[in-house]
Coordinates of C-alpha atoms and ligand atoms in Angstrom, one line a residue:
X6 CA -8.1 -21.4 -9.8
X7 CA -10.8 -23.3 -7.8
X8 CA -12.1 -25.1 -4.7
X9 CA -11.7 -28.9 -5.2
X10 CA -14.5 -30.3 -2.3
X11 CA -13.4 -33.5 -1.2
X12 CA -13.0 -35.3 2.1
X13 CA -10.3 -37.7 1.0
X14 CA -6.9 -36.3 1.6
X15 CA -4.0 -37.7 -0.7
X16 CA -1.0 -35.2 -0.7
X17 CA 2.5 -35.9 -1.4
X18 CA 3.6 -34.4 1.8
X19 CA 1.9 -32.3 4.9
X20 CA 2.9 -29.3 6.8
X21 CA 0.8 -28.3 9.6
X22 CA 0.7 -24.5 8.1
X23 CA 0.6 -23.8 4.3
X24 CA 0.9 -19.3 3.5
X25 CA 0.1 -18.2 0.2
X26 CA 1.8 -15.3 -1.1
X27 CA 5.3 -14.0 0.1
X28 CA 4.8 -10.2 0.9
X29 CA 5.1 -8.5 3.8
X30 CA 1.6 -10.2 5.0
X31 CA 2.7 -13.4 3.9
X32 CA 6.1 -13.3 5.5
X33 CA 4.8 -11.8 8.8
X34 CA 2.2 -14.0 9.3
X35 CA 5.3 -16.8 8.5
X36 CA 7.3 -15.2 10.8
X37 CA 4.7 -15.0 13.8
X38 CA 3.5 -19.1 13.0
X39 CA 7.2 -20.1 13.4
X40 CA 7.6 -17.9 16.6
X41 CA 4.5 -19.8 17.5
X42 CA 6.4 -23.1 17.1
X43 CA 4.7 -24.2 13.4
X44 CA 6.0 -25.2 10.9
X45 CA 5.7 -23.3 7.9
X46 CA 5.7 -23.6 4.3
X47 CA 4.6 -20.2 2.6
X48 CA 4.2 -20.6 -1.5
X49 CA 5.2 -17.6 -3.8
X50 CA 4.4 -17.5 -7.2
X51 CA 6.9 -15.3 -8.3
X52 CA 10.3 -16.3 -9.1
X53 CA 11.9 -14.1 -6.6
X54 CA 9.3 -12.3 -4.1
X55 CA 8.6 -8.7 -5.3
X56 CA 5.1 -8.0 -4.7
X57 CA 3.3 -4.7 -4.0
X58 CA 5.0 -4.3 -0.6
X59 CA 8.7 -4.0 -2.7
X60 CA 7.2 -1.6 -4.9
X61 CA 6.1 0.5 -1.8
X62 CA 7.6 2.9 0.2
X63 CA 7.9 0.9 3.2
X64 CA 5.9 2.8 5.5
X65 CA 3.4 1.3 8.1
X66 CA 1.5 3.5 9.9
X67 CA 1.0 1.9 14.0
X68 CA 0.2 3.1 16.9
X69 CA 1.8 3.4 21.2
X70 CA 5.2 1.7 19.7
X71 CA 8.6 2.3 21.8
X72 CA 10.0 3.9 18.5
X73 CA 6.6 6.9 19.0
X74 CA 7.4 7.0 22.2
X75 CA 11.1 7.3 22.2
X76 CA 10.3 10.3 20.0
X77 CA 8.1 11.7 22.8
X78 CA 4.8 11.3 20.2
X79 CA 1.7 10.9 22.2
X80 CA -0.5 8.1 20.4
X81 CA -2.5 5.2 21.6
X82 CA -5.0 2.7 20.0
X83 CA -8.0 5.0 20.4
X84 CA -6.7 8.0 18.8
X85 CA -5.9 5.9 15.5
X86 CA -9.3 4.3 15.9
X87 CA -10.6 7.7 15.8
X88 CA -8.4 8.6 12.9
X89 CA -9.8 5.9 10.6
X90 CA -13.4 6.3 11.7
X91 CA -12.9 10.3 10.5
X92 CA -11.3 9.6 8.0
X93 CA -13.4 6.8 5.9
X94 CA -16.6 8.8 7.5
X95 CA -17.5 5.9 9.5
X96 CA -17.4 3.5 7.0
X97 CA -14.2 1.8 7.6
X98 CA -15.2 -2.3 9.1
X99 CA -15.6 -1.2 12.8
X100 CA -13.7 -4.9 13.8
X101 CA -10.6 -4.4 11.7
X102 CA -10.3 -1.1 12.7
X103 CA -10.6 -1.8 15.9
X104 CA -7.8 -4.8 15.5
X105 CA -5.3 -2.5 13.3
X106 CA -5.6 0.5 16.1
X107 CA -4.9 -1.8 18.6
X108 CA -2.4 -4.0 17.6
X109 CA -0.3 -2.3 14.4
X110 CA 2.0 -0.9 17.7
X111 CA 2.5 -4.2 19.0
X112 CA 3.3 -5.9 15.9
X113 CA 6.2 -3.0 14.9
X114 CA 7.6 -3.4 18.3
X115 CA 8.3 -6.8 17.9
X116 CA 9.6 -7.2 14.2
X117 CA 11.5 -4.4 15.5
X118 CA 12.7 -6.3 18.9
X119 CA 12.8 -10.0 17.6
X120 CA 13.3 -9.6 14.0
X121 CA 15.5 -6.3 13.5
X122 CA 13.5 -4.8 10.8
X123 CA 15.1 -1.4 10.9
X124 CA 11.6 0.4 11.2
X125 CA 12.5 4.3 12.2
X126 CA 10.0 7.9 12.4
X127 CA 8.9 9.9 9.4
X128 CA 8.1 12.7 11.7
X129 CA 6.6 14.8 9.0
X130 CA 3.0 13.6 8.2
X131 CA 1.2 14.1 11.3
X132 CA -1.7 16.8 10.4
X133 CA -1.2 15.3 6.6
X134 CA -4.2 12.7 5.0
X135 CA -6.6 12.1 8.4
X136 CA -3.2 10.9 11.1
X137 CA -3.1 13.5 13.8
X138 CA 0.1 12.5 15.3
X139 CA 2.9 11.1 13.4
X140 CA 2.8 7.5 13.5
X141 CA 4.8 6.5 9.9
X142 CA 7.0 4.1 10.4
X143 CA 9.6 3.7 7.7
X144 CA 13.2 1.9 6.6
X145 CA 15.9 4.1 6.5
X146 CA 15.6 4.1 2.4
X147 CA 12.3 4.5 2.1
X148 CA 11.4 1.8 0.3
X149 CA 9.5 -1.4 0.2
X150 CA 12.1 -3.4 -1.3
X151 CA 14.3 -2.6 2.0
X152 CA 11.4 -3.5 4.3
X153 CA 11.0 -6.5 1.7
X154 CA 14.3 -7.9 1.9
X155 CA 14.5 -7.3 5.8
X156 CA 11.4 -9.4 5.7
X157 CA 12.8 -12.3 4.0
X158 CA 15.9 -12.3 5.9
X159 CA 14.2 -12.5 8.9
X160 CA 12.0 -15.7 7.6
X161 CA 15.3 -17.2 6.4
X162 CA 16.9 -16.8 10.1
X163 CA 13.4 -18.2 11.7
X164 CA 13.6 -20.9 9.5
X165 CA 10.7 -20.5 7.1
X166 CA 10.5 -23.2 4.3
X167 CA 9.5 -20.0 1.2
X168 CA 9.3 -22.1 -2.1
X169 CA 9.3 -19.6 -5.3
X170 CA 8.1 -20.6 -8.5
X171 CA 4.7 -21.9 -6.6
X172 CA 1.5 -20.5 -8.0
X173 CA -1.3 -21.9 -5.8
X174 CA -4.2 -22.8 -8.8
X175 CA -6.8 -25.0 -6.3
X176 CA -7.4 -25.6 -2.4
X177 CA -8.7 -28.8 -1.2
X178 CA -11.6 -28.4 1.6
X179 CA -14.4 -30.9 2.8
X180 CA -18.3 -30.1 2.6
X181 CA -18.0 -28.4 5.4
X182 CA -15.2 -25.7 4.7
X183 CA -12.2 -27.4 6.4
X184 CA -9.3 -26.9 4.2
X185 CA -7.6 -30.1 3.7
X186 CA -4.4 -28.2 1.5
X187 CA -3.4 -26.9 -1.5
X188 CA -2.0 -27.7 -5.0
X189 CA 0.7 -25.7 -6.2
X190 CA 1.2 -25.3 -10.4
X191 CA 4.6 -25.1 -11.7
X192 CA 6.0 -23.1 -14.3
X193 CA 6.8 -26.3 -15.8
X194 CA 3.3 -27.8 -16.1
X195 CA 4.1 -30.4 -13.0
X196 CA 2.2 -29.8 -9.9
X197 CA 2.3 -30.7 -6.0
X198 CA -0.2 -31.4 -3.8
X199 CA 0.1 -30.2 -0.1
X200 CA -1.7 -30.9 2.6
X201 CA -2.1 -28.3 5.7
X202 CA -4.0 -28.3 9.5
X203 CA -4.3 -24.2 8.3
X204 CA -4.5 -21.9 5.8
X205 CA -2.9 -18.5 5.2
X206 CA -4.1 -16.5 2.5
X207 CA -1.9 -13.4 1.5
X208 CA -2.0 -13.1 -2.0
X209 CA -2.8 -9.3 -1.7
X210 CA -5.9 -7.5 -3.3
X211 CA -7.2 -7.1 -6.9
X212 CA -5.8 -4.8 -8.9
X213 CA -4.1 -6.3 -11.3
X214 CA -7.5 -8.5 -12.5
X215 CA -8.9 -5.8 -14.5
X216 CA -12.7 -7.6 -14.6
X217 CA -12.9 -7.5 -10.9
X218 CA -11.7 -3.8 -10.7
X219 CA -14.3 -3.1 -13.7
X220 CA -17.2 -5.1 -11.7
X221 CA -16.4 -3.3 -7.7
X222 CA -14.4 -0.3 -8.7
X223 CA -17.1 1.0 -11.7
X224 CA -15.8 4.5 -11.2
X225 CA -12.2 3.7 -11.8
X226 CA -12.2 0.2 -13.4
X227 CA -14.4 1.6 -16.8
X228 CA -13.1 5.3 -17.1
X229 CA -11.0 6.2 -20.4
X230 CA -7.7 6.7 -17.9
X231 CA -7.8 3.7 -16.3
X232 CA -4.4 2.9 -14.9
X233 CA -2.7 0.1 -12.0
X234 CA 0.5 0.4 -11.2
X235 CA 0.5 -2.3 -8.3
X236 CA 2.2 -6.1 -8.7
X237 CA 0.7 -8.0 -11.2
X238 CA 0.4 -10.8 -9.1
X239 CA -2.2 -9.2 -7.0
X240 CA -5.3 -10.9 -9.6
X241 CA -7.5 -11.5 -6.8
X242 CA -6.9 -15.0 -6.0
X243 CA -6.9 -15.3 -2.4
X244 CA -9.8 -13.3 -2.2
X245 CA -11.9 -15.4 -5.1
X246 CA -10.5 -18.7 -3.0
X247 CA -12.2 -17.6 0.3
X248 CA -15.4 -16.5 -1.2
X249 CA -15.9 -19.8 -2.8
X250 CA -15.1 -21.1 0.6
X251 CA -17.8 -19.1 1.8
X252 CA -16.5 -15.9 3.0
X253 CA -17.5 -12.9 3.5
X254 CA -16.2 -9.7 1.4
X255 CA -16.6 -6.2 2.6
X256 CA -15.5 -2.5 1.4
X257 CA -14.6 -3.7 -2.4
X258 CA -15.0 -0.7 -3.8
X259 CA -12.0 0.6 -1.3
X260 CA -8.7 1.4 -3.4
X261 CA -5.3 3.8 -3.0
X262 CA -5.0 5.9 -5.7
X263 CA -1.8 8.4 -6.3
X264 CA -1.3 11.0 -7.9
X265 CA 2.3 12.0 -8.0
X266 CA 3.7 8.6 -10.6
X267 CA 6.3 10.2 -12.9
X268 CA 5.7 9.7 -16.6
X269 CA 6.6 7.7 -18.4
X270 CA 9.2 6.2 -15.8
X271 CA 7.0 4.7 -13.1
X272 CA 8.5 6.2 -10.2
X273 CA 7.2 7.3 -7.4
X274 CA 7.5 10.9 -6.6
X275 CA 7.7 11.1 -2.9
X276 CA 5.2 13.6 -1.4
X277 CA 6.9 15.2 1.6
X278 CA 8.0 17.9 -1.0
X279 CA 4.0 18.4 -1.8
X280 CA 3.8 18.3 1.6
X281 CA 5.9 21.0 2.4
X282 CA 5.3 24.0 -0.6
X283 CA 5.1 22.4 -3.8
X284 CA 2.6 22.4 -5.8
X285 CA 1.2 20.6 -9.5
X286 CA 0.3 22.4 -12.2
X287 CA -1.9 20.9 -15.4
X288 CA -0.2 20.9 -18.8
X289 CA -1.7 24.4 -19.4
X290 CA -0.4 25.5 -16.3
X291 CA -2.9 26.1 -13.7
X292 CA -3.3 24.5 -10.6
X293 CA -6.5 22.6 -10.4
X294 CA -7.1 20.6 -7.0
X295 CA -5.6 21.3 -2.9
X296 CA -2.5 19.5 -3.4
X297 CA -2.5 18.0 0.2
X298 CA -6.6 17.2 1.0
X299 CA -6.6 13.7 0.1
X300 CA -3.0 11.6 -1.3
X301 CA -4.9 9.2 -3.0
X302 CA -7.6 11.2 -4.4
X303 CA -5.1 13.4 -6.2
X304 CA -5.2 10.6 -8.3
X305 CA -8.2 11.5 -10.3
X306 CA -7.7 15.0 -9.7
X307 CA -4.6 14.3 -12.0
X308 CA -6.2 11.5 -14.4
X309 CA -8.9 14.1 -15.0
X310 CA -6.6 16.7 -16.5
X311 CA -5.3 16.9 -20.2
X312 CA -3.6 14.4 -20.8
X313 CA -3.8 12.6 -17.5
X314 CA -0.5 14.9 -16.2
X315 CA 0.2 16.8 -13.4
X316 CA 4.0 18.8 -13.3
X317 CA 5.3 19.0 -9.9
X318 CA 6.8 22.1 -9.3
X319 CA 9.1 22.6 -6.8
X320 CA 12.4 24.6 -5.5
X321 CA 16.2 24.0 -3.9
X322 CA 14.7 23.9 -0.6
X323 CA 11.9 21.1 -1.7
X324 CA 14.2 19.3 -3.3
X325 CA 16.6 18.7 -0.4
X326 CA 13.7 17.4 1.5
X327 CA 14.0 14.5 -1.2
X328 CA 17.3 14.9 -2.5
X329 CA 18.7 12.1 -1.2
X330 CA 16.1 9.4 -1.6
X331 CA 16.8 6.6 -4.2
X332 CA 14.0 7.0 -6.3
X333 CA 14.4 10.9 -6.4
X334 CA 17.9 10.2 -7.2
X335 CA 16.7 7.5 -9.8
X336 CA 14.7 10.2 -11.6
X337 CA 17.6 12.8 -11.5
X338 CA 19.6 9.8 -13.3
X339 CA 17.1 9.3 -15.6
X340 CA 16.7 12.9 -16.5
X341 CA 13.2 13.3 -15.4
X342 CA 13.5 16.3 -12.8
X343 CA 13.8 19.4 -15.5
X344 CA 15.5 21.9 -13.8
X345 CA 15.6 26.1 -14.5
X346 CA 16.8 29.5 -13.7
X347 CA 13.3 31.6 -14.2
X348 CA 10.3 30.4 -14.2
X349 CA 9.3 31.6 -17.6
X350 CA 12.5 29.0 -18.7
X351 CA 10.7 26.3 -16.6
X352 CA 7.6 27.0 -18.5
X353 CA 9.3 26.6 -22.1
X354 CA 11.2 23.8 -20.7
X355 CA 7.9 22.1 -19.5
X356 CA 5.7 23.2 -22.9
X357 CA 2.8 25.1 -20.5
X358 CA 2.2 28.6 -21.3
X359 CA 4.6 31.2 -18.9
X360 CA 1.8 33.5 -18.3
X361 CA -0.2 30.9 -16.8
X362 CA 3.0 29.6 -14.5
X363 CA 3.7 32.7 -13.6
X364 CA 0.4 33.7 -12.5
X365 CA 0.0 30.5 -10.6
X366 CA 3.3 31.2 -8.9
X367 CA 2.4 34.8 -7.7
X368 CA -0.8 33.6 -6.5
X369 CA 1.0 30.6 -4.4
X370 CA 3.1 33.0 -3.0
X371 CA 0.6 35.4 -2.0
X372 CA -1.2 32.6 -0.5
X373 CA 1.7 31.6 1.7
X374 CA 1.7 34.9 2.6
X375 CA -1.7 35.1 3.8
X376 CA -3.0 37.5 1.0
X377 CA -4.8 35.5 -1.1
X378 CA -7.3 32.7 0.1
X379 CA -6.5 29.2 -2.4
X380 CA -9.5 28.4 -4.6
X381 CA -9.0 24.6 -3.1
X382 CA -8.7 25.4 0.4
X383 CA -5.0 24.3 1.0
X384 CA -3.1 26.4 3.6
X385 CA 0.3 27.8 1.9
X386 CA 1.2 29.9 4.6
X387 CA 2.9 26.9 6.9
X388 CA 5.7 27.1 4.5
X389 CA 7.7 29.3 2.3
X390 CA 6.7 29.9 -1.0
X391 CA 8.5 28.7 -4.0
X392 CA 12.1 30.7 -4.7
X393 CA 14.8 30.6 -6.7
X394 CA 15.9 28.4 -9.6
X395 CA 12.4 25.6 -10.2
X396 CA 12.7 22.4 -10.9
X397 CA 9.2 20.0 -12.5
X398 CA 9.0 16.5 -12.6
X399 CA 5.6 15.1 -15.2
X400 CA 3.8 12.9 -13.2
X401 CA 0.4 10.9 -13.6
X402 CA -2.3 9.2 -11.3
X403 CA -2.5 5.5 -10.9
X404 CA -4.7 2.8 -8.7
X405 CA -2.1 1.4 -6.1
X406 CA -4.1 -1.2 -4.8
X407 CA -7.6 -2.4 -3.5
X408 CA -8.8 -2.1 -0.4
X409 CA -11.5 -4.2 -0.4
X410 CA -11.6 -8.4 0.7
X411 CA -12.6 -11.0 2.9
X412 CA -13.6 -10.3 6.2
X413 CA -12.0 -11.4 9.1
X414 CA -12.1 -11.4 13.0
X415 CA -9.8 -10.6 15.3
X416 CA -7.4 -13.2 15.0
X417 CA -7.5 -12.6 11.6
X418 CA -10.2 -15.6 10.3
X419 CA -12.0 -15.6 7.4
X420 CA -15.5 -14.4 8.5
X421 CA -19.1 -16.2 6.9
X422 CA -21.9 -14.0 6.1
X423 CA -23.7 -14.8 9.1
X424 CA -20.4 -13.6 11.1
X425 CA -19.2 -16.8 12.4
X426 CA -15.4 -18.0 11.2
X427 CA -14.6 -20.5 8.5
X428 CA -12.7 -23.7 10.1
X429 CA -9.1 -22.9 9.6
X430 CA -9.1 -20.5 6.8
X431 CA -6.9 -17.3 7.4
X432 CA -6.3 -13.8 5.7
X433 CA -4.3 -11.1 5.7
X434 CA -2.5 -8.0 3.7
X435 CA -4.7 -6.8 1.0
X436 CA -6.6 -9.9 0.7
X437 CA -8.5 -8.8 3.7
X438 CA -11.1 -6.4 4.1
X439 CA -8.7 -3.4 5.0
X440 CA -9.5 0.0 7.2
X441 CA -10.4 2.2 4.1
X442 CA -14.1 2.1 4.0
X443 CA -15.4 2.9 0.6
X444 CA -14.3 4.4 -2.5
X445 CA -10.9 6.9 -3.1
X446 CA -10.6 8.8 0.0
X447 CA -10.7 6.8 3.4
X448 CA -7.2 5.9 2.6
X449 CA -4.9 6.5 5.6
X450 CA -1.6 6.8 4.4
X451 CA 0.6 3.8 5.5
X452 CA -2.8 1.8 5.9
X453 CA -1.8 -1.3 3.3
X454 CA 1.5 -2.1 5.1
X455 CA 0.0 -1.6 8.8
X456 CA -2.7 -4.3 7.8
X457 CA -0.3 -6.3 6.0
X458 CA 1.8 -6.8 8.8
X459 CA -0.9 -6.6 11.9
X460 CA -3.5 -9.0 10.1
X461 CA -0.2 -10.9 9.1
X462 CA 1.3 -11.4 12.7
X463 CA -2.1 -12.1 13.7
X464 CA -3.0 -15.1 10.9
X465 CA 0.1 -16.5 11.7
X466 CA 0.0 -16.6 15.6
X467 CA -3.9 -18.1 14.9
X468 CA -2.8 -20.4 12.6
X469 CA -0.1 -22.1 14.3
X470 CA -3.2 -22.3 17.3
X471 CA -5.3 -23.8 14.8
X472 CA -2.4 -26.4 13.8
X473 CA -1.8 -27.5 17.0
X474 CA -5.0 -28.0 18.5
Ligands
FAD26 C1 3.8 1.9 -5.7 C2 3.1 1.5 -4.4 C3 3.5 2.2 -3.3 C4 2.9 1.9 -2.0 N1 3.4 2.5 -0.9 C5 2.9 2.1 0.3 C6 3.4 2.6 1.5 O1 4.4 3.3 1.6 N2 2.7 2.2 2.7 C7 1.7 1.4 2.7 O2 1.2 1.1 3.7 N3 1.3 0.8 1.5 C8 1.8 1.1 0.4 N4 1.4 0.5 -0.8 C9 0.5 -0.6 -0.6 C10 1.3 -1.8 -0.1 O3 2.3 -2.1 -1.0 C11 0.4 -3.0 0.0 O4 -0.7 -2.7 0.8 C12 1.1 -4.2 0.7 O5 2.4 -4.4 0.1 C13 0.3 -5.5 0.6 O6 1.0 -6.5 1.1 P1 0.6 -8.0 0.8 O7 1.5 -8.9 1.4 O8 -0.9 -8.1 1.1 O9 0.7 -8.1 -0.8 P2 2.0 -8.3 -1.9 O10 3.1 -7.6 -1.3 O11 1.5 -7.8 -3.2 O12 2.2 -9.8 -1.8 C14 1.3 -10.8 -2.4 C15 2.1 -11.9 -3.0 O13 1.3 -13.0 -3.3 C16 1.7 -13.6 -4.5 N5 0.6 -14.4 -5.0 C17 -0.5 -13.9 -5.6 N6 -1.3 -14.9 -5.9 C18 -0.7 -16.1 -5.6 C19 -1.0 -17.5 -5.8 N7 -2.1 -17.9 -6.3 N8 0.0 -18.4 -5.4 C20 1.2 -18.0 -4.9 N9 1.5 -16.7 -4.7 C21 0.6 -15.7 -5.1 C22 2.2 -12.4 -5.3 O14 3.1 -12.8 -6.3 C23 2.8 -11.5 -4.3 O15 4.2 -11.8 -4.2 C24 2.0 0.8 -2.0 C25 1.6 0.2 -3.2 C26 2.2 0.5 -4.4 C27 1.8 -0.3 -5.6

């Protein structure tokens, strides 16, 4: 991939705005360009769009939408400001936070108004992670590839041009930084070259490029348990493109970790059930880290243990919270949720000692009943303690994706050094610097999709300006 400077333009055909990179930024920022009155050609490399966002779980967190408020959840723009700023300590871009808080609400009301995604509450995370109030929005399903397809419905019906099969190897831009188009490489070998009045970038973060994780992420990118389980089409391109264009990066050392991947399968455990009373035991049966301080730290907590592995024990009444999810049903299917009468059979089932299990699980429930204080600080005694017949699933830690890219304004332009905006360059989604501040643990929950889709709606609506003027 490269920058080709030239001031000649010789394309084989124009369109006024050119997105690269068919997830939920990309299609968001289509979707607000054509509701703008551009029109839009967005390029996907990918046969058929997957992405990170359908390997999510399709939650975005926003704040002051009619779906909060219908729910009679008190939130505004200021409370979720002061959310991130707790959370990342400060650290978190003060502009993008500023633009998420304020206009994540505005953006789910209307793909919810004008583009029926079916976004509903997940009213059980508000005191979870760093959100005070509950402010998950989620598909019924819970998953990305349901927010995914609703996406690309909703381009179809707006009458987005998305060409698959498109990898986007070199941009076109003058001496000056004006981006003149693009040249997209086939699978065949034959390319196109496509000119464009403004430019989208939504190619999503780095993760999958294991040199840049190794050179921003040292921590994570060099240790013996390195592991991504994000899109491998998130190499970094977008964000390499617009630093050779001279833009700023900020915060790349940002990244979402989880700890709760089962292995080997590569499925999500969902963590309401954490949330709620269960807890994760190593493989020698001891709990080793507050289950519920920080969702994507518990990713190293787990990488650090033997073997990388962290069981997830849990109950009947934990497992109904789940139950009927697809990937927890996926996982029953595939035989990964090991299921027993005692907890000594657990423990055999599992191969970790029973003494140890069984000592963890008096301890847990004299913690949630107040009588013992836990040696990581979580609070037990909001729920139940474990009961009856336990069920584990082996799970693992992984790096989701990166936090860390190009800065941009509030309109959602690529930023210089010196703070002033590139011509008509545009980023969004992971390629842009997100809301995370530094390292493991300023992730908000829900933070990737809620900047995909905010700094998405926002490119699009600035680049259909730009395209016009
Ligand atoms: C397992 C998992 C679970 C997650 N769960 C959540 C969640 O519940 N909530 C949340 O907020 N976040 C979650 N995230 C993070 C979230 O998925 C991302 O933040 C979000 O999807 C980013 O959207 P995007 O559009 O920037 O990137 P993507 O969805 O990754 O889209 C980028 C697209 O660009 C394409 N592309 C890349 N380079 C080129 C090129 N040169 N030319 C053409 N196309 C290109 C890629 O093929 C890809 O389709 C999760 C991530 C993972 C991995």
């Amino acid at each position: 991939m490269t920058v080709l400077r030239t001031a000649e333009r010789a394309f084989d055909f124009d369109v006024p705005v050119v997105i690269v990179g068919a997830g939920a930024a990309g299609l968001t920022a289509a979707l607000a360009a054509r509701d703008a009155g551009a029109e839009v050609l967005l390029l996907e490399r990918d046969a058929h769009p997957r992405g990170s966002t359908s390997m999510s779980q399709g939650y975005a967190c926003a704040a002051g939408t009619k779906i909060q408020r219908d729910k009679g959840i008190d939130d505004d723009p200021d409370k979720f400001y002061a959310d991130i700023m707790a959370r990342t300590k400060g650290t978190a871009d003060p502009l993008t936070a500023r633009t998420v808080a304020d206009q994540s609400g505005p953006t789910v009301d209307w793909l919810v108004e004008r583009h029926a995604i079916p976004f509903q509450m997940n009213i059980s995370w508000a005191g979870f992670f760093g959100h005070t109030v509950n402010r998950l929005h989620g598909v019924p399903t819970r998953t990305g590839e349901e927010l995914h397809g609703s996406l690309i419905r909703a381009a179809e019906d707006a009458g987005v041009t998305l060409v698959t099969g498109a990898h986007v190897d070199a941009i076109f831009a003058d001496a000056d930084g004006v981006v003149s188009g693009v040249r997209v490489r086939r699978k065949d070998g034959g390319e196109e070259r496509i000119g464009c009045k403004a430019l989208v970038l939504t190619t999503c973060g780095f993760g999958a490029n294991h040199d840049m994780v190794r050179d921003h992420i040292p921590s994570f990118g060099s240790a013996p348990y390195y592991r991504y389980f994000g899109h491998e089409g998130n190499e970094g391109e977008g964000i390499r493109f617009g630093v050779e264009l001279g833009g700023a990066i900020g915060c790349m050392d940002a990244y979402q970790g989880y700890g709760a991947l089962a292995e080997p399968y590569g499925i999500i455990v969902n963590y309401d059930m954490v949330m709620q009373g269960a807890i994760t035991v190593n493989v020698e049966g001891k709990r080793f880290s507050n289950e519920n301080a920080d969702i994507s730290g518990q990713a190293l907590n787990v990488l650090r243990q033997p073997d990388g592995i962290g069981w997830i024990v849990f109950d009947d009444a934990r497992r109904q919270i789940v139950a009927d999810l697809p990937e927890y049903r996926e996982l029953a299917a595939l035989g990964a949720v090991r299921s027993a009468e005692t907890a000594d059979a657990l423990a055999d089932l599992i191969k970790v000692p029973r003494e140890a299990l069984a000592r963890t699980l008096e301890e847990t429930a004299r913690m949630a009943a107040g009588e013992l204080a836990c040696p990581f600080g979580r609070d037990f005694t909001q729920h139940p303690p474990l009961s009856g017949p336990l069920h584990a699933i082996k799970t693992t830690g992984a790096l989701f994706h990166t936090q860390g890219g190009l800065k941009v304004d509030a309109g959602a332009r690529v930023l210089r050094e010196d703070g002033t905006p590139l011509p008509n360059l545009l980023a969004g989604g992971g390629t842009a610097c997100s809301i995370s501040g530094n390292g493991v643990d300023g992730y908000l929950p829900a933070a990737g999709l809620a900047t995909a889709i905010t700094l998405g709606r926002l490119a699009g609506t600035t680049a259909a300006d730009l395209a016009a003027a």
